[in-house]
Coordinates of C-alpha atoms and ligand atoms in Angstrom, one line a residue:
M601 CA 28.0 -24.5 -1.8
N602 CA 28.1 -22.3 1.2
T603 CA 25.0 -20.5 2.6
L604 CA 25.0 -17.3 4.6
S605 CA 22.3 -16.6 7.1
T606 CA 21.7 -12.8 7.0
L607 CA 20.2 -10.8 9.8
A608 CA 17.5 -9.4 7.6
P609 CA 14.7 -8.9 8.2
K610 CA 15.3 -7.8 11.8
H611 CA 12.3 -7.8 14.1
F612 CA 13.1 -6.4 17.5
K613 CA 11.6 -7.5 20.8
R614 CA 11.5 -5.4 23.9
P615 CA 10.9 -6.5 27.4
G616 CA 7.4 -6.1 28.8
S617 CA 6.5 -2.4 29.6
A618 CA 3.4 -0.2 29.4
P619 CA 2.0 -0.1 25.8
T620 CA 3.6 2.6 23.7
V621 CA 0.8 2.9 21.1
M622 CA -3.0 2.9 21.5
I623 CA -4.7 1.7 18.2
V624 CA -8.3 2.8 18.2
G625 CA -10.5 0.8 15.8
A626 CA -10.1 -2.8 14.5
G627 CA -11.0 -2.2 10.9
P628 CA -8.6 -3.3 8.2
V629 CA -6.3 -0.4 8.9
G630 CA -6.1 -0.8 12.7
L631 CA -5.6 -4.5 12.3
S632 CA -2.8 -4.0 9.7
L633 CA -1.0 -1.5 12.0
A634 CA -1.3 -3.9 14.9
I635 CA 0.3 -6.8 13.0
L636 CA 3.1 -4.6 11.9
L637 CA 3.8 -3.2 15.4
K638 CA 3.7 -6.7 16.8
K639 CA 6.3 -7.8 14.2
W640 CA 8.4 -4.8 15.1
G641 CA 8.1 -5.5 18.8
V642 CA 6.5 -2.2 19.6
S643 CA 4.0 -2.6 22.5
F644 CA 0.4 -1.6 21.8
R645 CA -3.2 -2.0 22.7
I646 CA -5.9 -2.3 20.0
I647 CA -9.5 -1.4 21.1
E648 CA -12.7 -1.7 19.2
R649 CA -16.1 -0.5 20.3
N650 CA -18.0 -3.2 18.5
A651 CA -18.5 -6.7 20.1
G652 CA -16.8 -8.4 17.2
P653 CA -15.6 -8.1 13.6
S654 CA -17.7 -6.2 11.1
T655 CA -19.8 -8.0 8.5
A656 CA -20.6 -4.9 6.5
T657 CA -20.5 -5.0 2.7
K658 CA -17.7 -2.6 1.9
A659 CA -14.3 -3.0 0.1
M660 CA -13.6 -5.9 -2.2
A661 CA -10.7 -4.6 -4.3
I662 CA -7.2 -5.4 -3.0
H663 CA -4.6 -3.8 -5.2
S664 CA -1.2 -5.1 -6.2
R665 CA 0.8 -2.9 -3.9
T666 CA -1.4 -3.8 -0.9
L667 CA -0.6 -7.5 -1.6
E668 CA 3.1 -6.7 -1.3
I669 CA 2.4 -5.1 2.1
F670 CA 0.3 -8.2 3.0
R671 CA 3.3 -10.3 2.1
D672 CA 5.3 -8.5 4.9
L673 CA 2.3 -9.0 7.2
G674 CA 2.3 -12.7 6.4
V675 CA -1.2 -12.8 4.9
A676 CA -0.7 -12.4 1.1
E677 CA -0.9 -16.1 0.3
Q678 CA -4.0 -16.6 2.5
A679 CA -5.7 -13.6 0.9
I680 CA -4.9 -14.8 -2.6
S681 CA -6.1 -18.3 -1.9
D682 CA -9.4 -17.1 -0.3
G683 CA -9.9 -14.4 -2.9
F684 CA -10.5 -14.3 -6.7
T685 CA -8.0 -12.9 -9.2
I686 CA -9.3 -10.3 -11.5
N687 CA -7.1 -9.9 -14.6
Q688 CA -8.8 -7.0 -16.2
F689 CA -11.2 -4.2 -15.3
S690 CA -12.8 -2.2 -18.1
V691 CA -15.1 0.8 -18.5
Q692 CA -17.5 0.1 -21.4
S693 CA -19.9 2.5 -22.9
N694 CA -22.4 1.4 -25.6
A695 CA -20.5 -1.8 -26.1
K696 CA -17.1 0.1 -26.6
R697 CA -14.1 -0.3 -24.3
V698 CA -13.4 3.3 -23.2
L699 CA -10.8 2.3 -20.6
N700 CA -9.1 -1.0 -20.0
Y701 CA -7.0 -1.9 -17.0
N702 CA -5.0 -5.0 -17.7
F703 CA -3.2 -5.9 -14.5
S704 CA -0.9 -8.4 -16.1
Y705 CA 1.1 -5.4 -17.4
L706 CA 2.2 -4.5 -13.9
D707 CA 5.9 -4.9 -13.3
A708 CA 5.3 -6.2 -9.8
P709 CA 5.3 -9.5 -7.9
Y710 CA 1.5 -9.6 -7.9
P711 CA 0.3 -8.4 -11.3
L712 CA -3.4 -8.7 -10.5
L713 CA -6.3 -7.2 -8.7
L714 CA -7.6 -9.4 -5.9
S715 CA -11.3 -9.5 -5.2
L716 CA -12.0 -10.3 -1.5
P717 CA -14.9 -9.1 0.5
Q718 CA -13.8 -6.9 3.4
P719 CA -15.1 -9.1 6.2
Q720 CA -12.9 -11.9 4.9
T721 CA -9.9 -9.6 4.7
E722 CA -10.5 -8.5 8.3
K723 CA -10.9 -12.2 9.3
I724 CA -7.5 -13.1 7.8
L725 CA -5.9 -10.1 9.5
L726 CA -7.5 -10.9 12.8
E727 CA -6.3 -14.5 12.7
R728 CA -2.8 -13.4 11.8
L729 CA -2.8 -11.0 14.8
K730 CA -3.9 -13.8 17.1
A731 CA -1.3 -16.1 15.7
L732 CA 1.3 -13.5 16.6
G733 CA 0.0 -13.5 20.1
A734 CA -2.1 -10.2 20.3
E735 CA -5.8 -9.7 20.8
V736 CA -8.3 -7.0 20.0
E737 CA -10.1 -5.6 23.1
W738 CA -13.7 -5.7 21.9
N739 CA -16.5 -3.7 23.5
T740 CA -14.0 -0.9 24.4
E741 CA -14.7 2.6 23.1
L742 CA -12.5 5.6 23.3
V743 CA -14.8 8.4 24.5
D744 CA -12.3 11.2 25.3
I745 CA -8.8 12.2 24.3
E746 CA -6.3 14.9 25.1
N747 CA -2.9 15.6 23.5
L748 CA -0.3 16.2 26.2
P749 CA 3.4 17.1 25.6
G750 CA 5.0 13.8 24.5
S751 CA 2.0 11.6 25.3
V752 CA -1.8 11.3 24.9
S753 CA -4.3 10.8 27.7
M754 CA -7.7 9.2 27.0
T755 CA -10.8 7.8 28.5
L756 CA -12.1 4.4 27.5
K757 CA -15.6 3.0 28.2
H758 CA -15.9 -0.7 28.7
A759 CA -19.0 -2.9 28.0
D760 CA -19.9 -3.0 31.8
G761 CA -20.1 0.8 31.8
T762 CA -16.8 1.4 33.7
D763 CA -14.4 4.1 32.6
E764 CA -10.7 3.6 32.3
H765 CA -8.1 6.4 32.1
F766 CA -5.1 5.5 30.0
T767 CA -2.0 7.3 28.7
S768 CA 0.2 6.2 25.8
R769 CA 3.1 7.7 24.0
W770 CA 1.2 7.7 20.6
V771 CA -2.4 7.1 19.5
A772 CA -3.2 5.7 16.0
A773 CA -6.7 6.9 15.1
C774 CA -8.0 4.1 12.9
D775 CA -11.6 4.8 14.0
G776 CA -13.2 5.2 10.6
A777 CA -15.1 8.0 8.8
R778 CA -17.1 9.1 11.9
S779 CA -13.9 9.3 13.9
N780 CA -14.6 10.5 17.5
I781 CA -10.9 11.3 17.9
R782 CA -11.0 13.7 15.0
K783 CA -14.0 15.4 16.5
R784 CA -12.6 15.5 20.0
L785 CA -9.4 17.1 18.7
D786 CA -11.4 19.7 16.8
M787 CA -10.0 18.6 13.4
T788 CA -12.1 19.7 10.4
F789 CA -13.2 17.2 7.8
E790 CA -13.8 19.3 4.8
G791 CA -15.4 18.2 1.5
S792 CA -18.8 17.5 0.1
S793 CA -21.3 14.8 -0.8
Y794 CA -21.8 13.1 -4.2
D795 CA -25.4 13.7 -5.4
R796 CA -25.9 10.0 -6.0
F797 CA -26.0 6.7 -4.1
F798 CA -25.4 3.0 -4.9
M799 CA -27.2 -0.2 -4.4
L800 CA -24.9 -3.2 -3.8
A801 CA -25.4 -6.9 -3.7
D802 CA -23.4 -10.1 -4.1
A803 CA -25.2 -12.3 -6.7
D804 CA -24.9 -15.3 -9.0
I805 CA -25.1 -13.8 -12.5
E806 CA -25.8 -15.7 -15.7
W807 CA -24.7 -13.6 -18.7
S808 CA -22.4 -13.6 -21.6
G809 CA -19.7 -11.5 -19.9
S810 CA -16.3 -12.6 -18.8
K811 CA -15.8 -14.6 -15.6
D812 CA -12.5 -13.1 -14.6
E813 CA -13.1 -9.5 -15.7
G814 CA -14.7 -6.6 -13.9
A815 CA -16.6 -3.9 -15.8
F816 CA -18.5 -0.7 -15.6
F817 CA -21.3 -0.5 -18.1
L818 CA -22.2 3.0 -19.0
G819 CA -24.6 4.4 -21.5
A820 CA -27.9 4.3 -19.8
Q821 CA -29.5 7.6 -18.7
D822 CA -30.6 6.0 -15.4
G823 CA -27.0 5.4 -14.2
Y824 CA -24.4 2.8 -14.6
V825 CA -24.1 -0.9 -13.6
A826 CA -20.8 -2.4 -12.5
V827 CA -19.9 -6.0 -11.8
A828 CA -16.8 -7.5 -10.3
P829 CA -16.3 -11.2 -10.0
I830 CA -15.8 -12.6 -6.4
S831 CA -15.5 -16.3 -7.2
A832 CA -15.0 -18.7 -10.2
Q833 CA -18.6 -19.9 -9.7
S834 CA -20.1 -16.9 -11.5
R835 CA -20.6 -14.9 -8.3
Y836 CA -20.2 -11.2 -8.6
R837 CA -20.4 -8.0 -6.6
L838 CA -23.0 -5.8 -8.3
F839 CA -23.1 -2.0 -8.1
I840 CA -26.0 -0.1 -9.3
E841 CA -25.7 3.7 -9.5
M842 CA -28.7 5.8 -8.6
P843 CA -28.0 9.3 -9.9
Y844 CA -29.9 11.3 -7.3
N845 CA -29.6 12.1 -3.6
L846 CA -30.2 9.3 -1.1
P847 CA -33.9 9.5 -0.1
P848 CA -34.9 9.3 3.6
E849 CA -35.4 5.9 5.3
G850 CA -38.8 4.5 4.2
E851 CA -38.5 6.0 0.7
R852 CA -35.5 4.1 -0.4
P853 CA -35.6 1.5 -3.2
S854 CA -36.2 -2.1 -2.3
L855 CA -33.1 -4.3 -2.0
S856 CA -35.1 -7.4 -3.3
L857 CA -33.8 -9.7 -6.0
E858 CA -36.6 -8.6 -8.3
N859 CA -35.7 -4.9 -7.9
F860 CA -32.0 -5.6 -8.7
Q861 CA -33.0 -7.7 -11.7
R862 CA -35.4 -4.9 -12.9
L863 CA -32.7 -2.2 -12.5
C864 CA -30.1 -4.2 -14.5
E865 CA -32.6 -4.8 -17.3
G866 CA -33.7 -1.2 -17.3
R867 CA -30.0 -0.3 -18.0
G868 CA -29.8 -2.6 -21.0
Q869 CA -27.9 -5.5 -19.2
K870 CA -28.9 -9.0 -20.1
M871 CA -28.2 -10.6 -16.8
T872 CA -30.1 -13.2 -14.8
L873 CA -29.5 -12.7 -11.1
S874 CA -30.1 -15.3 -8.3
N875 CA -29.1 -16.1 -4.8
I876 CA -28.4 -12.5 -3.7
S877 CA -26.8 -11.6 -0.4
S878 CA -24.9 -8.8 1.4
T879 CA -27.3 -6.2 -0.1
T880 CA -26.8 -2.6 1.0
I881 CA -27.3 1.0 0.1
A882 CA -24.3 3.4 0.3
S883 CA -23.9 7.1 -0.4
F884 CA -20.4 8.6 -0.7
Q885 CA -18.7 11.8 0.2
H886 CA -15.2 13.1 -0.4
R887 CA -13.7 14.7 2.6
R888 CA -10.3 15.0 4.2
V889 CA -8.6 16.4 7.4
Q890 CA -6.1 19.3 7.1
S891 CA -3.3 17.2 8.6
M892 CA -3.0 13.5 9.4
Q893 CA -1.1 14.3 12.6
Q894 CA -1.9 16.4 15.7
G895 CA 0.7 16.2 18.4
S896 CA 1.2 12.5 19.3
V897 CA -2.0 11.4 17.5
F898 CA -1.8 10.0 14.0
L899 CA -4.9 9.6 11.7
L900 CA -5.0 6.7 9.3
G901 CA -7.6 5.3 6.9
D902 CA -11.1 6.6 6.8
S903 CA -10.6 8.8 9.9
A904 CA -8.4 11.0 7.7
H905 CA -10.1 10.8 4.3
I906 CA -13.1 9.3 2.5
G907 CA -14.0 9.4 -1.2
S908 CA -15.6 7.9 -4.2
P909 CA -15.5 4.1 -4.3
I910 CA -14.7 4.1 -8.0
G911 CA -11.2 2.7 -8.3
G912 CA -11.5 0.8 -5.0
Q913 CA -8.7 2.8 -3.3
W914 CA -9.6 3.7 0.3
M915 CA -8.9 0.6 2.3
N916 CA -5.8 0.1 0.2
L917 CA -4.7 3.7 1.0
G918 CA -5.2 3.2 4.7
V919 CA -3.2 0.0 4.7
S920 CA -0.3 1.7 3.0
E921 CA -0.5 4.5 5.6
A922 CA -0.1 1.9 8.4
Y923 CA 2.9 0.6 6.4
N924 CA 4.5 4.1 6.3
L925 CA 3.9 4.7 10.0
A926 CA 4.8 1.4 11.7
W927 CA 8.5 1.3 10.9
K928 CA 8.9 4.9 11.9
M929 CA 7.3 4.3 15.3
A930 CA 9.5 1.2 15.7
Y931 CA 12.8 3.1 14.9
V932 CA 11.9 6.0 17.2
D933 CA 10.7 3.7 20.0
Q934 CA 13.9 1.7 19.9
G935 CA 16.1 4.8 19.9
L936 CA 17.4 4.1 16.3
A937 CA 15.8 7.3 14.9
N938 CA 15.1 10.9 15.9
P939 CA 11.5 11.4 17.0
S940 CA 11.1 14.1 14.3
L941 CA 11.1 11.2 11.8
L942 CA 7.4 10.7 12.7
D943 CA 6.5 14.2 11.3
S944 CA 7.4 12.7 7.9
Y945 CA 4.2 10.5 8.2
N946 CA 1.9 13.5 7.4
E947 CA 4.5 15.1 5.1
E948 CA 4.7 12.0 2.9
R949 CA 1.1 10.6 3.2
Y950 CA -1.0 13.7 2.9
P951 CA -0.1 14.5 -0.7
V952 CA -0.8 10.8 -1.6
A953 CA -4.2 11.0 0.0
L954 CA -5.0 14.1 -2.0
E955 CA -3.8 12.4 -5.2
V956 CA -6.0 9.4 -4.5
E957 CA -9.0 11.6 -3.8
N958 CA -8.4 13.5 -7.1
T959 CA -7.9 10.4 -9.2
A960 CA -11.1 8.8 -7.7
H961 CA -13.0 12.1 -8.2
R962 CA -11.8 12.4 -11.9
L963 CA -12.7 8.8 -12.6
T964 CA -16.1 9.3 -11.0
G965 CA -16.6 12.4 -13.2
L966 CA -15.6 10.5 -16.3
I967 CA -18.0 7.6 -15.6
T968 CA -21.0 9.7 -14.5
V969 CA -20.7 12.5 -17.1
Q970 CA -24.1 13.4 -18.6
R971 CA -23.5 16.2 -21.0
R972 CA -23.7 14.9 -24.6
A973 CA -20.6 16.5 -26.0
L974 CA -18.5 15.2 -23.1
V975 CA -20.1 11.7 -23.4
W976 CA -19.2 11.8 -27.1
L977 CA -15.6 12.7 -26.4
R978 CA -15.3 10.0 -23.7
D979 CA -16.8 7.3 -25.9
N980 CA -15.0 8.2 -29.1
V981 CA -11.7 10.0 -28.3
L982 CA -10.7 8.4 -25.0
P983 CA -10.5 4.9 -26.5
L984 CA -8.1 6.1 -29.2
L985 CA -5.8 7.4 -26.5
S986 CA -6.2 4.7 -23.9
N987 CA -5.8 1.8 -26.4
R988 CA -2.3 2.9 -27.3
K989 CA 0.3 0.4 -26.1
K990 CA 2.0 2.9 -23.8
A991 CA -1.2 3.9 -22.2
Q992 CA -2.3 0.3 -21.8
R993 CA 0.9 -0.4 -19.8
K994 CA 0.6 2.7 -17.7
L995 CA -3.1 2.5 -16.8
P996 CA -3.0 -0.4 -14.2
S997 CA -0.2 1.2 -12.3
M998 CA -2.3 4.4 -11.9
I999 CA -4.6 2.5 -9.5
S1000 CA -2.4 -0.4 -8.3
G1001 CA -0.7 1.8 -5.6
H1002 CA 2.8 1.6 -7.1
Q1003 CA 3.0 5.1 -8.6
Y1004 CA 2.7 7.0 -5.3
H1005 CA 6.0 8.5 -4.3
Y1006 CA 7.7 10.6 -1.6
E1007 CA 10.2 12.4 -3.9
K1008 CA 9.6 15.7 -2.1
S1009 CA 10.0 14.3 1.4
D1010 CA 12.7 16.0 3.6
Y1011 CA 14.0 12.5 4.4
I1012 CA 14.7 11.5 0.8
Q1013 CA 17.8 12.4 -1.2
E1014 CA 18.9 11.8 -4.8
S1015 CA 22.6 12.7 -5.3
L1016 CA 23.7 11.9 -8.8
T1017 CA 25.8 14.2 -10.9
K1018 CA 24.5 15.3 -14.3
K1019 CA 27.0 12.9 -15.9
Q1020 CA 25.8 9.9 -13.9
R1021 CA 22.2 10.7 -14.8
K1022 CA 23.1 11.2 -18.5
N1023 CA 24.8 7.9 -18.7
W1024 CA 21.8 6.2 -17.2
S1025 CA 19.3 7.7 -19.6
K1026 CA 21.5 6.7 -22.5
K1027 CA 21.5 3.1 -21.3
G1028 CA 17.7 3.4 -21.0
K1029 CA 17.4 3.2 -24.8
K1030 CA 18.9 -0.3 -24.8
P1031 CA 16.2 -3.0 -24.8
E1032 CA 17.4 -4.5 -21.5
F1033 CA 16.9 -1.2 -19.8
Q1034 CA 13.3 -0.8 -21.0
T1035 CA 12.0 -0.1 -17.5
A1036 CA 12.5 3.5 -16.2
P1037 CA 15.4 4.0 -13.8
P1038 CA 14.1 4.1 -10.2
R1039 CA 14.4 7.5 -8.5
A1040 CA 14.9 8.3 -4.8
G1041 CA 11.4 8.6 -3.2
Q1042 CA 9.9 5.9 -5.4
L1043 CA 9.3 2.3 -4.6
A1044 CA 12.3 0.1 -5.1
P1045 CA 11.4 -2.4 -7.9
D1046 CA 11.3 -6.0 -7.0
V1047 CA 13.6 -8.5 -8.8
E1048 CA 13.7 -12.3 -8.5
L1049 CA 17.2 -12.9 -7.2
W1050 CA 19.6 -15.1 -9.1
Q1051 CA 19.7 -18.6 -7.8
L1052 CA 21.3 -21.9 -9.0
Q1053 CA 18.8 -23.9 -11.0
G1054 CA 16.5 -25.9 -8.8
M1055 CA 16.8 -23.6 -5.8
P1056 CA 13.7 -22.0 -4.4
T1057 CA 12.8 -18.5 -5.7
K1058 CA 14.0 -15.5 -3.6
R1059 CA 12.6 -12.0 -4.1
L1060 CA 14.5 -8.8 -3.4
I1061 CA 11.5 -7.2 -1.6
D1062 CA 11.7 -9.8 1.1
L1063 CA 15.2 -8.4 2.1
F1064 CA 13.6 -5.0 2.7
H1065 CA 11.2 -6.3 5.4
G1066 CA 12.1 -5.2 8.8
T1067 CA 15.3 -3.2 8.1
F1068 CA 16.8 -0.4 6.0
T1069 CA 18.8 -2.1 3.2
L1070 CA 21.9 -0.6 1.6
L1071 CA 22.7 -1.9 -1.9
I1072 CA 26.2 -1.2 -3.1
F1073 CA 26.5 -2.1 -6.8
S1074 CA 30.0 -3.1 -7.9
A1075 CA 29.3 -3.6 -11.7
A1076 CA 32.3 -6.0 -11.4
D1077 CA 33.2 -9.6 -10.5
Q1078 CA 34.9 -10.7 -7.2
F1079 CA 38.3 -9.8 -8.5
S1080 CA 37.6 -6.1 -8.7
P1081 CA 40.2 -4.0 -6.8
L1082 CA 37.3 -1.8 -5.6
L1083 CA 35.6 -4.6 -3.7
P1084 CA 37.5 -4.2 -0.4
G1085 CA 36.5 -0.6 -0.3
Y1086 CA 32.8 -1.4 -0.8
Y1087 CA 32.9 -4.0 1.9
T1088 CA 34.6 -1.6 4.3
L1089 CA 31.9 0.9 3.6
A1090 CA 29.2 -1.7 4.2
K1091 CA 30.7 -2.8 7.4
S1092 CA 31.1 0.7 8.8
V1093 CA 27.5 1.7 7.8
E1094 CA 26.2 -1.3 9.7
K1095 CA 28.3 -0.6 12.7
D1096 CA 27.3 3.1 12.9
Y1097 CA 23.6 2.4 12.1
P1098 CA 22.2 -0.8 13.7
G1099 CA 19.0 -0.3 11.7
I1100 CA 20.7 -0.8 8.4
K1101 CA 21.7 -4.1 6.6
A1102 CA 24.2 -3.6 3.8
Y1103 CA 24.9 -5.8 0.7
C1104 CA 27.4 -5.6 -2.1
V1105 CA 26.0 -6.7 -5.4
I1106 CA 28.6 -8.6 -7.4
D1107 CA 28.8 -10.2 -10.8
A1108 CA 29.8 -13.7 -9.5
L1109 CA 28.4 -17.2 -9.5
S1110 CA 29.6 -18.0 -6.0
G1111 CA 31.0 -16.3 -2.9
A1112 CA 34.3 -18.2 -3.1
G1113 CA 37.1 -15.8 -2.4
L1114 CA 34.8 -13.1 -0.9
P1115 CA 35.1 -12.1 2.8
A1116 CA 32.9 -14.5 4.7
W1117 CA 31.9 -11.9 7.2
H1118 CA 29.7 -9.9 4.9
S1119 CA 26.5 -10.1 2.9
T1120 CA 26.7 -10.3 -0.9
L1121 CA 24.0 -10.5 -3.5
L1122 CA 25.2 -12.6 -6.5
D1123 CA 24.2 -11.0 -9.8
P1124 CA 26.0 -13.1 -12.5
D1125 CA 23.4 -12.2 -15.2
W1126 CA 23.2 -8.6 -14.1
R1127 CA 19.4 -8.7 -13.6
L1128 CA 19.7 -6.5 -10.4
H1129 CA 22.1 -4.1 -12.0
K1130 CA 19.9 -3.8 -15.1
R1131 CA 16.6 -3.3 -13.3
Y1132 CA 18.2 -0.6 -11.1
H1133 CA 20.2 0.9 -14.0
A1134 CA 23.2 0.6 -11.6
K1135 CA 26.8 1.4 -12.5
E1136 CA 30.0 0.9 -10.6
G1137 CA 29.6 2.4 -7.1
T1138 CA 25.8 3.1 -7.3
M1139 CA 24.4 3.1 -3.8
M1140 CA 20.8 2.8 -2.9
L1141 CA 19.4 2.9 0.6
I1142 CA 15.9 1.3 0.8
R1143 CA 13.6 1.9 3.7
P1144 CA 11.7 -0.9 5.5
D1145 CA 8.5 0.1 3.6
G1146 CA 10.4 -0.5 0.3
Y1147 CA 10.9 3.2 -0.7
I1148 CA 14.3 4.4 -1.9
A1149 CA 15.6 6.8 0.7
F1150 CA 18.9 7.6 -0.9
L1151 CA 20.3 7.2 -4.3
G1152 CA 23.9 8.3 -5.1
A1153 CA 27.3 7.2 -6.2
D1154 CA 29.8 8.2 -3.5
A1155 CA 30.4 7.2 0.0
I1156 CA 30.9 10.7 1.5
T1157 CA 27.5 11.9 0.2
L1158 CA 25.9 8.7 1.6
M1159 CA 27.5 9.2 5.0
T1160 CA 26.5 12.9 5.0
Y1161 CA 22.9 11.9 4.1
L1162 CA 22.9 9.4 7.0
N1163 CA 24.2 11.9 9.5
V1164 CA 22.1 14.9 8.5
R1165 CA 19.0 13.9 6.7
S1166 CA 18.0 10.3 7.2
G1167 CA 16.5 10.7 10.6
L1168 CA 18.6 7.7 11.8
L1169 CA 20.7 8.1 14.9
K1170 CA 24.4 7.5 14.5
G1171 CA 26.0 5.1 17.0
A1172 CA 22.6 4.2 18.4
R1173 CA 23.0 1.5 21.0
T1174 CA 20.0 -0.7 21.2
T1175 CA 19.8 -2.7 24.4
I1176 CA 16.7 -4.6 23.2
S1177 CA 17.0 -8.2 22.0
C1178 CA 16.4 -8.8 18.4
E1179 CA 14.4 -11.6 16.8
T1180 CA 15.9 -12.6 13.4
E1181 CA 14.2 -14.4 10.6
A1182 CA 17.0 -15.9 8.5
V1183 CA 16.9 -15.3 4.8
E1184 CA 19.1 -17.9 3.2
L1185 CA 21.3 -16.4 0.5
Q1186 CA 23.3 -18.7 -1.7
L1187 CA 27.0 -17.9 -1.9
Ligands
FAD391 C1 -19.9 0.1 -0.3 C2 -18.4 0.3 -0.1 C3 -17.5 -0.2 -1.0 C4 -16.1 0.0 -0.8 N1 -15.2 -0.5 -1.7 C5 -13.9 -0.4 -1.5 C6 -12.9 -1.1 -2.3 O1 -13.3 -1.9 -3.2 N2 -11.6 -0.9 -2.1 C7 -11.2 -0.1 -1.1 O2 -10.0 0.0 -0.9 N3 -12.1 0.5 -0.3 C8 -13.4 0.4 -0.4 N4 -14.3 1.0 0.4 C9 -13.8 1.8 1.5 C10 -13.3 0.9 2.7 O3 -14.4 0.1 3.1 C11 -12.8 1.8 3.8 O4 -11.9 2.6 3.3 C12 -12.2 0.9 5.0 O5 -13.2 0.3 5.7 C13 -11.5 1.9 5.9 O6 -10.9 1.1 7.0 P1 -10.6 1.8 8.4 O7 -10.0 0.7 9.2 O8 -9.9 3.1 8.2 O9 -12.1 2.1 8.9 P2 -13.3 1.2 9.3 O10 -13.3 0.0 8.5 O11 -14.5 2.1 9.3 O12 -13.0 0.7 10.8 C14 -13.0 1.6 11.9 C15 -13.3 0.8 13.2 O13 -13.1 1.7 14.3 C16 -14.2 1.4 15.2 N5 -14.4 2.6 16.1 C17 -14.9 3.8 15.7 N6 -14.9 4.6 16.7 C18 -14.3 4.0 17.8 C19 -14.0 4.4 19.1 N7 -14.3 5.6 19.5 N8 -13.5 3.5 19.9 C20 -13.2 2.2 19.5 N9 -13.4 1.8 18.2 C21 -14.0 2.7 17.4 C22 -15.4 1.1 14.3 O14 -16.3 0.3 15.0 C23 -14.7 0.3 13.2 O15 -14.7 -1.1 13.5 C24 -15.7 0.8 0.3 C25 -16.6 1.3 1.2 C26 -17.9 1.1 1.0 C27 -18.9 1.7 2.0

């Protein structure tokens, strides 16, 4: 058996020079971006005004798509081993399940919701960053900033009171909801406040409820109670809704164990609480900037948007923004892509942020509705709709992060003739084509790659990390007369575009007889062809963030897309050395 070491994923290194990116804020979003830039070899500084990591009680829900991103960051396994797997989350009203999110229905490598308190997530990210050889500059605050043509100048204040003036090519504003950068750049943050607040605590809870399921319990006039498990030892994060405006300091409810116990009982929950910690009071607003980019400054995470905590979306959203931006910065920085590619960050991410805000807002409305007629509809009609099999399958993907797409992006193209599309949808009726055909602008589905028995599992998504990936489907075995043409195309794409790695997908059990110089994905049981609804000559270009950039079926359209629309630079010569992590593919 031969093996072929591919060049994917590619992580580029550049010789030492002044940092290209200034990351402001070492919350989960800033740390994620720093790890990605480090992996890509883009030079950066990351500053944080606090003296050390935050211990605040904030996010605990890490969604399935974020775990895929964490896989690329190299922290997914650690997060899963430190966290607790939640299989289901339900909304219950008067002992009826109104909505049920069963995460095992997700067609994804991590069909689960991970519960991990934010300080632990940040600790894992920080350790990973350190292991990669980068450090956060603590006690360093950005106090002023100015967008210049092609660069950003800023003033930093250090703990000893000294000022430092610094200029970088780009700034990533990961400085949270009270972003000073947003204010300094006169960017508005429009929206409003919710007329309610929450009391939160981590507690040991004895009750008859499930140990691996989270739930909202509605039905009490005083507000709802929600619980989410954080460990197998009956430890939970407890949310108590207080349906009125946050009172001034001194008039706020006590955060004592007795008060939490009393509030739960008052809302009809038979729970015995003990050993409470991480208690806090939080009120929420929903606000957003008008654009997530101004000149060379990019806003990510809470600096760009905040919203209702229901659905646990906001940290997850910020991490996926970092994932969208990092590879674009790397490709532009290394001369592999046109600088205008960076404009697609706002173009692609702003609509997603609005969608997340709307979904969280609607869920909040559904859960906190008070009018009797609407409560009746929610409790009696919604279960009939949401308990249908189709809805059961769809619900978890509405919050897992997989459904967001960039179909309208200028950098995405789907070029299939009517006939090609028709054939695909006909095939869709066969049982093996049960999943929907992927579209350009959507996430490329993951598939466990075919391996001889006893060989370690390989996943398709791992090929996408650190490079563009071109898949050319042959729908044939190694004797197909069309194969030499596919290989020639693959070779010429790689030659013209050093940021692309090309594979031919072939119905064969081994690479015997195939040209040894090129990369092949063996697909003897057609699992890849089937999952991608691929026919002879189907071509898919997948971006480093796992989104399908191009979907088509002829070489000329692909080459035109690459030349005109992809943002990639033809014939780019990169002088930087390239660090490769070999992915062993069996041939
Ligand atoms: C009670 C609660 C529950 C939540 N639950 C969830 C959940 O389950 N799931 C979810 O996804 N989200 C949840 N969220 C939201 C989540 O906590 C935030 O979305 C997340 O913290 C945003 O990360 P960030 O890195 O953008 O900002 P932050 O975490 O706010 O980090 C910003 C950092 O920038 C630093 N900084 C600010 N200004 C400067 C400056 N001028 N110079 C240098 N440094 C600066 C700050 O000190 C801070 O460390 C919850 C929030 C709360 C309050």
